[in-house]
mmCIF file of C-alpha atoms in Angstrom:
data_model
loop_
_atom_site.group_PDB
_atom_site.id
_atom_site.type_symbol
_atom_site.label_atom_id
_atom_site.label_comp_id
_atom_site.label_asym_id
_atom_site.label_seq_id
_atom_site.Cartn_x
_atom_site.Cartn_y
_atom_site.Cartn_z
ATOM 1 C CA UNK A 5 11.118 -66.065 -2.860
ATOM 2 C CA UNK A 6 7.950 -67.065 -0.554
ATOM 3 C CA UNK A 7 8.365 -70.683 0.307
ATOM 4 C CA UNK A 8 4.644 -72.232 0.406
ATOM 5 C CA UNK A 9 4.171 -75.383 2.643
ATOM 6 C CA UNK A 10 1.539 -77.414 2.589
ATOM 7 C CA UNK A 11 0.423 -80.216 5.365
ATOM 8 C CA UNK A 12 -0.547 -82.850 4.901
ATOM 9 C CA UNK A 13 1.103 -84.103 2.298
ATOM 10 C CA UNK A 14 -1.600 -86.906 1.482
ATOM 11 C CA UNK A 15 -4.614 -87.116 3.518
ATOM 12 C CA UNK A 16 -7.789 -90.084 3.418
ATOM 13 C CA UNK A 17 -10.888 -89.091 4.038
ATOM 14 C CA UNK A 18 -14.138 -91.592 3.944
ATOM 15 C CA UNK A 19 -17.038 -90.397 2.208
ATOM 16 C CA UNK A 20 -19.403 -87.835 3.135
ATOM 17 C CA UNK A 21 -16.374 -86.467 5.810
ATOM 18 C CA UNK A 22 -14.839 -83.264 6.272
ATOM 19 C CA UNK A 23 -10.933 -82.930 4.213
ATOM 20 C CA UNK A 24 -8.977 -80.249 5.391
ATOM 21 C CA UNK A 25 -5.772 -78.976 3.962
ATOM 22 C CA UNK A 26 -3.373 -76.427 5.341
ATOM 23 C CA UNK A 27 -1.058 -73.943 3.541
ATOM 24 C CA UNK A 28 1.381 -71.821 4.880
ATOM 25 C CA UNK A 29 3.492 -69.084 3.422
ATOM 26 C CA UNK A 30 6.948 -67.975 4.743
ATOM 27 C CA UNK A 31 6.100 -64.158 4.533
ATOM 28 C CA UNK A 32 2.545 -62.446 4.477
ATOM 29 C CA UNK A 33 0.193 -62.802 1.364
ATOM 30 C CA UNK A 34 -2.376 -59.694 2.789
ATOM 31 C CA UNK A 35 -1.822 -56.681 0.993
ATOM 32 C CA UNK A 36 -2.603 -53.758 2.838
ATOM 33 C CA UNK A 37 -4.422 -51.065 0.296
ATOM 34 C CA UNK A 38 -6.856 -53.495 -0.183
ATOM 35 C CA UNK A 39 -7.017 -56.052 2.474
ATOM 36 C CA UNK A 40 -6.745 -58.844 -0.196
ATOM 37 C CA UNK A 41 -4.959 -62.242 0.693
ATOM 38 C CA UNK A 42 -2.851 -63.072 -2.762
ATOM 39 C CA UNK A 43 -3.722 -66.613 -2.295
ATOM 40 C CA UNK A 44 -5.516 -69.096 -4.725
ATOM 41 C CA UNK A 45 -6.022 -73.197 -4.481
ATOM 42 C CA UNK A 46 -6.442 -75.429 -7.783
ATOM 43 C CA UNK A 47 -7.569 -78.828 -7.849
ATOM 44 C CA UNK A 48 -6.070 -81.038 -10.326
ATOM 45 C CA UNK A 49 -6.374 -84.625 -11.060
ATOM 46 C CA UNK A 50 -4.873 -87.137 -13.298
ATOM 47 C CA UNK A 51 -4.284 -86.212 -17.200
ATOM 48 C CA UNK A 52 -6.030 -82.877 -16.255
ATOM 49 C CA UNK A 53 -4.715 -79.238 -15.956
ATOM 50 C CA UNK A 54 -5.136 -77.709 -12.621
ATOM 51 C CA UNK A 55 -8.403 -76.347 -11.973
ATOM 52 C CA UNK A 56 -9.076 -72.658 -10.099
ATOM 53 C CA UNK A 57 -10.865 -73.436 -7.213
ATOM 54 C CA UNK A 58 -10.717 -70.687 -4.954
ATOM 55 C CA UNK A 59 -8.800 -66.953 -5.337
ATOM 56 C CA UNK A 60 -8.596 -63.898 -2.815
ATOM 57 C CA UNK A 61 -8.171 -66.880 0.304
ATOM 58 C CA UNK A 62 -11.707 -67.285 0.296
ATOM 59 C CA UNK A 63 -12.918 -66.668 -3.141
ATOM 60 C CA UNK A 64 -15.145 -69.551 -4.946
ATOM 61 C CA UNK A 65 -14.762 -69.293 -8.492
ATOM 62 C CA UNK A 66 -17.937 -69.832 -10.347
ATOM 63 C CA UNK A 67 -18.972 -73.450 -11.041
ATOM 64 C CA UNK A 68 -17.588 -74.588 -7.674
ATOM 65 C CA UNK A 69 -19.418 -76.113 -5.423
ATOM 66 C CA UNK A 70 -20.170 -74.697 -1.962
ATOM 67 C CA UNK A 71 -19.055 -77.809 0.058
ATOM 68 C CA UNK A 72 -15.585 -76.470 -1.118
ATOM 69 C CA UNK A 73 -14.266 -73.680 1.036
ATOM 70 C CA UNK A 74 -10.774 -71.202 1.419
ATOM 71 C CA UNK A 75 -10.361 -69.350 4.767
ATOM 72 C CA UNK A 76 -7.563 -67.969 6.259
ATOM 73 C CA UNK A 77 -5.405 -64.777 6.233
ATOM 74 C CA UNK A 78 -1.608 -63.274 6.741
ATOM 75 C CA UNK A 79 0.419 -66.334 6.468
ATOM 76 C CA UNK A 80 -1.891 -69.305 7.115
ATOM 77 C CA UNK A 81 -5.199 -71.003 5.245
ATOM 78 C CA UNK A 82 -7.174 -73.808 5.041
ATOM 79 C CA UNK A 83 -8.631 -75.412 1.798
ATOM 80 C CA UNK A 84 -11.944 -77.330 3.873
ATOM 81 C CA UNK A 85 -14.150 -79.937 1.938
ATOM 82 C CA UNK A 86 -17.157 -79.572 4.073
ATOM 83 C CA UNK A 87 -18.550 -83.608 2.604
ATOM 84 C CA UNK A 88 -16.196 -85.649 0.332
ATOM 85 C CA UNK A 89 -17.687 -86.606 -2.710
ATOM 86 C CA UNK A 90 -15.796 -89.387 -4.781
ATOM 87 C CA UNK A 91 -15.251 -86.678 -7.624
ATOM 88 C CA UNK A 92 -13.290 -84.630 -4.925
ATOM 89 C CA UNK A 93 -10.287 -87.499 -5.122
ATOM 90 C CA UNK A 94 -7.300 -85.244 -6.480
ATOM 91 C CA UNK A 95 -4.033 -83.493 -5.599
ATOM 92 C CA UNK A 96 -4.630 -79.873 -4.290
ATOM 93 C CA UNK A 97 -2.194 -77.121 -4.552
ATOM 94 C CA UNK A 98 -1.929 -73.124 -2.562
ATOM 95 C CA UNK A 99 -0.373 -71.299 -5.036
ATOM 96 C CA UNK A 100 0.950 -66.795 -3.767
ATOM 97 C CA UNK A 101 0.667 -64.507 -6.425
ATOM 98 C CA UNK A 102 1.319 -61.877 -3.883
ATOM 99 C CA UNK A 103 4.685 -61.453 -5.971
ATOM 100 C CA UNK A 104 6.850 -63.058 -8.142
ATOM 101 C CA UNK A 105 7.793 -65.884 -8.537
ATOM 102 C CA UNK A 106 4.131 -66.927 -8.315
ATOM 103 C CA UNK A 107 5.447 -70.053 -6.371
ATOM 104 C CA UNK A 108 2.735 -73.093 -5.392
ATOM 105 C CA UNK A 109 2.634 -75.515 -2.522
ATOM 106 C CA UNK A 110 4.264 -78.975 -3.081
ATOM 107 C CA UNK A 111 0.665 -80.611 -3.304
ATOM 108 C CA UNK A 112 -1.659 -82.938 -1.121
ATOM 109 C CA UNK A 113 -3.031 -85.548 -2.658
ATOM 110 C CA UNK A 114 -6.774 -86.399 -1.063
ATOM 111 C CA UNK A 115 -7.602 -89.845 -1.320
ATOM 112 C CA UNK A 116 -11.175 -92.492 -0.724
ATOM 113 C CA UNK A 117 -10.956 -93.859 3.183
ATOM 114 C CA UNK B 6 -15.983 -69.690 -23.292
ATOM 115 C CA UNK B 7 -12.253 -68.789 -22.867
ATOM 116 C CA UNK B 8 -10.376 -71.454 -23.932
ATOM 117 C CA UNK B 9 -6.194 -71.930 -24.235
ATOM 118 C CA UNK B 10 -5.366 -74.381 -27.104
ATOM 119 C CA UNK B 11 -1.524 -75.536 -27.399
ATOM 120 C CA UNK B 12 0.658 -77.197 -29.759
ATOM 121 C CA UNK B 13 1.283 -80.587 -29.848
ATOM 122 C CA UNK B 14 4.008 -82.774 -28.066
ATOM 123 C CA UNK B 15 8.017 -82.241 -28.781
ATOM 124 C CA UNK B 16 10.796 -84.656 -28.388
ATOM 125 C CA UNK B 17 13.985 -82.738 -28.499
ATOM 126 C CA UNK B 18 17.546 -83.926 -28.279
ATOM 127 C CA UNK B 19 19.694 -81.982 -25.336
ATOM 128 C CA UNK B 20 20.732 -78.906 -25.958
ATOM 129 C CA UNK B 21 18.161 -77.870 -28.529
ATOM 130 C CA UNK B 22 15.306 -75.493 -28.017
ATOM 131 C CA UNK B 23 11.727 -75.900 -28.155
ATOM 132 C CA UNK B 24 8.911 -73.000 -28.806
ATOM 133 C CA UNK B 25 5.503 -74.285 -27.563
ATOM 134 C CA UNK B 26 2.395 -72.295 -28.073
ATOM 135 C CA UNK B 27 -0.962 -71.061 -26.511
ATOM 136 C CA UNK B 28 -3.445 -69.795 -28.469
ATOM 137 C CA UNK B 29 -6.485 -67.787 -26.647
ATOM 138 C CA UNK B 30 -10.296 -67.352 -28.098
ATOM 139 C CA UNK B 31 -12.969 -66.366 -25.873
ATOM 140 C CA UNK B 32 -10.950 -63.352 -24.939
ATOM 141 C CA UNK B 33 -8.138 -61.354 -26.026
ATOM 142 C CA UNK B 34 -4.400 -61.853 -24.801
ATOM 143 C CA UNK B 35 -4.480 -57.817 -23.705
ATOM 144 C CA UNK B 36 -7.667 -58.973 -21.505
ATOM 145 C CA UNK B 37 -5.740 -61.681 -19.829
ATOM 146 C CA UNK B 38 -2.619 -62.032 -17.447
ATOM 147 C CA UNK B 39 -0.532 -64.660 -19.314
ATOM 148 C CA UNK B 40 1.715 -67.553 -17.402
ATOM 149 C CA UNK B 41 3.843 -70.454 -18.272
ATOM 150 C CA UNK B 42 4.054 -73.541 -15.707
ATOM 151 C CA UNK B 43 5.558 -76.505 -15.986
ATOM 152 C CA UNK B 44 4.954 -80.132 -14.338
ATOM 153 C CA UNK B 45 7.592 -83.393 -14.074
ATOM 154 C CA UNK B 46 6.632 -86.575 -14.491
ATOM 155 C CA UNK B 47 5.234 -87.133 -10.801
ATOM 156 C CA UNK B 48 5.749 -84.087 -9.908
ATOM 157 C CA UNK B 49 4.619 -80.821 -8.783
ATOM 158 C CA UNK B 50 3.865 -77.563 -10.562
ATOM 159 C CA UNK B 51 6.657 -74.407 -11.167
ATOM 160 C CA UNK B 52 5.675 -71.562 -12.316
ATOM 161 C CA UNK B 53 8.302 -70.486 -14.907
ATOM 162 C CA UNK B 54 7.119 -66.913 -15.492
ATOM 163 C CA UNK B 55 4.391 -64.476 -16.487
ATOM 164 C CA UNK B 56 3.303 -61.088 -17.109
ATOM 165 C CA UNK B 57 3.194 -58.769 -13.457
ATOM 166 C CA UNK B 58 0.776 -56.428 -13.355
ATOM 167 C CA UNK B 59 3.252 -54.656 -10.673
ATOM 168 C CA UNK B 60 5.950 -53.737 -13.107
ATOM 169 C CA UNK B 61 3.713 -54.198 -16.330
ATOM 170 C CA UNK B 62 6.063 -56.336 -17.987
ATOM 171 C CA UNK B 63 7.312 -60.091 -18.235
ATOM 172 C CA UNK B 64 9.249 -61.565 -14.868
ATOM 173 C CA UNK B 65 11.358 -65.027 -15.262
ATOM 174 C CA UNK B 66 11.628 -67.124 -12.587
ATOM 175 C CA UNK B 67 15.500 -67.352 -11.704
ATOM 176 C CA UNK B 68 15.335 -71.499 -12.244
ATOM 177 C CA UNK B 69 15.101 -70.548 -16.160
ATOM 178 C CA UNK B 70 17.160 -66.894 -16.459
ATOM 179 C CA UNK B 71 18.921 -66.771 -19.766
ATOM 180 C CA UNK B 72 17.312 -69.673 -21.249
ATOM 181 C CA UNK B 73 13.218 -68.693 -21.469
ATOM 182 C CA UNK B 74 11.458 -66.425 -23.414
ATOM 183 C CA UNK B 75 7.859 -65.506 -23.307
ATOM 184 C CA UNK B 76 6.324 -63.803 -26.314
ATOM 185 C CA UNK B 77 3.147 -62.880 -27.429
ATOM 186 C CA UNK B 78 1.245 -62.146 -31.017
ATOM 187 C CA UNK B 79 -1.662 -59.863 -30.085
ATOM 188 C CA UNK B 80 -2.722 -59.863 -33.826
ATOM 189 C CA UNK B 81 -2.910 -63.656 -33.789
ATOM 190 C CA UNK B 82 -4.168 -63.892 -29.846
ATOM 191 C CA UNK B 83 -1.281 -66.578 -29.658
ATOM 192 C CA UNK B 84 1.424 -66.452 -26.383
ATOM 193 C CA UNK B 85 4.943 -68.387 -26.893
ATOM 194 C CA UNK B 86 6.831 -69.863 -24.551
ATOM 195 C CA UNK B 87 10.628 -70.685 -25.958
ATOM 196 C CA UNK B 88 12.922 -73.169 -23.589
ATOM 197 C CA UNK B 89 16.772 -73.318 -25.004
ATOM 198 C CA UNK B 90 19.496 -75.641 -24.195
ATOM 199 C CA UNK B 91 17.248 -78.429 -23.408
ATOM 200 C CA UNK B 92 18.727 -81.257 -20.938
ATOM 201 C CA UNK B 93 16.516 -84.293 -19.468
ATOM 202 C CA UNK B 94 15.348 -82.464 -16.156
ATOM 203 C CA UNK B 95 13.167 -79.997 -18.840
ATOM 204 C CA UNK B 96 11.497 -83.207 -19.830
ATOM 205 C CA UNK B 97 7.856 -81.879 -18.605
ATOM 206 C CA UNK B 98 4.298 -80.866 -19.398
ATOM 207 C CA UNK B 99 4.543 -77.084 -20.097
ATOM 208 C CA UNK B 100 1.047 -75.412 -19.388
ATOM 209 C CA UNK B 101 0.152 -71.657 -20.266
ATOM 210 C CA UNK B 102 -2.149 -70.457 -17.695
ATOM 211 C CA UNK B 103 -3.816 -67.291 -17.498
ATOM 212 C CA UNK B 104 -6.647 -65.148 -15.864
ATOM 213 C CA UNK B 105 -8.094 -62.212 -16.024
ATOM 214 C CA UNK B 106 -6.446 -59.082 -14.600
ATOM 215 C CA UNK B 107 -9.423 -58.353 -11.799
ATOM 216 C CA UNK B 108 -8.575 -62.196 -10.226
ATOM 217 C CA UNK B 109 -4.881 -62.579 -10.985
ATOM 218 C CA UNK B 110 -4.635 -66.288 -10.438
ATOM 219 C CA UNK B 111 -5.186 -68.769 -13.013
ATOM 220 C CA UNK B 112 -8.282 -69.524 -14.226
ATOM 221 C CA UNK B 113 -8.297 -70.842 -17.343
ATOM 222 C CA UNK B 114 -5.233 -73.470 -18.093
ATOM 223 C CA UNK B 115 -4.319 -74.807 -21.641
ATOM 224 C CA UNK B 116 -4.299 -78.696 -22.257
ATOM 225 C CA UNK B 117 -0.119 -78.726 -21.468
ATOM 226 C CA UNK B 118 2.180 -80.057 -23.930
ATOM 227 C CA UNK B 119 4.463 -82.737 -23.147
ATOM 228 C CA UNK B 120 7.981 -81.538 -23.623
ATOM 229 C CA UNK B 121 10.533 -85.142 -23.869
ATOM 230 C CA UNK B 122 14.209 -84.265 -23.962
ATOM 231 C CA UNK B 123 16.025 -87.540 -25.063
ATOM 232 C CA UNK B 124 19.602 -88.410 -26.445
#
């Protein structure tokens, strides 16, 4: 199974700063014959399903706004939040669907400074 | 608007099963890539199993071999997700999740039902 790690595991950020959260996975999540990273991030917060945030590694999925970013490739990527907004304050999760079992990070829960 | 309605919350005495349901409008369940996931109380999320596209049929994640089955109804657009021999540590919020086949990952989550397994 790929083991997905996440860092850090909570992480306060004042308003109007940059967040950023790391995942890493234990084996590669590029696939070659098409140069796609099988790696997607959800937001989710309390009493709410997860939310698709970003798919592909880099991928914003419509309705998202731009101050939320995915970058990275291989084995390691960043979830950035370019200027916390209040409505940002969640737990975020890196979830591989490079094969199964689809396994997700442990979570990072982003907090108000 | 897709949207993923499921059925309502179960208590269930160990050792029972429960059958919880996900039914899709907006799009059809041949359209979409269907999942199960489930979530402790305080916990994180484990994806329980889904449909690959790699082997075009349904893969179980080893935590739940022999004791989940995942079904669909295409006539009815409806997915199932059936959990047997219940004990407390199943005591969760099961979610389908789904997306279409072009993204893979999960964009559009049902509600979750809370499943409470309880002597």
């Amino acid at each position: 199974d790929i083991v997905m790690t996440q860092s850090p595991d909570s992480l306060a950020v004042s308003l109007g700063e940059r967040a950023t959260i790391n995942c890493k996975s234990s084996q590669s999540l590029l696939y070659s014959s098409n140069n796609k990273n099988y790696l997607a991030w959800y937001q989710q917060k309390p009493g709410q399903p997860p939310k698709l945030l970003i798919y592909w590694a880099s991928t914003r999925e419509s309705g998202v706004p731009d101050r939320i970013s995915g970058s990275g490739s291989g084995t390691d990527f960043i979830l950035t939040i370019s200027s916390l907004q209040a409505e940002d304050v969640a737990v975020y999760y890196c979830q591989q669907y490079y094969s199964t079992p689809y396994t997700f990070g442990q979570g990072t829960k982003l907090e108000i400074k | 608007q897709v949207q993923l309605v499921q059925s309502g919350a179960e208590v269930k005495k160990p050792g029972a099963s429960v059958k919880v349901s996900c039914k899709v409008s907006g799009y059809t369940l041949t359209e979409l890539s269907m999942h199960w996931v489930r979530q402790a109380p305080g916990k994180g999320l484990e994806w329980m199993g889904g449909y690959d596209p790699e082997d075009g049929e349904t893969v179980y994640s080893q935590n739940f071999q022999g004791r989940v089955t995942m079904t669909e109804d295409t006539s009815t657009d409806t997915a199932y997700m059936e959990l047997s021999n219940l004990r407390s540590e199943d005591t969760a919020v099961y979610y389908c999740a789904s997306g279409p086949f072009h993204i893979l990952s999960f964009a559009y989550w049902g509600h979750g039902t809370l499943v409470t397994v309880s002597s």
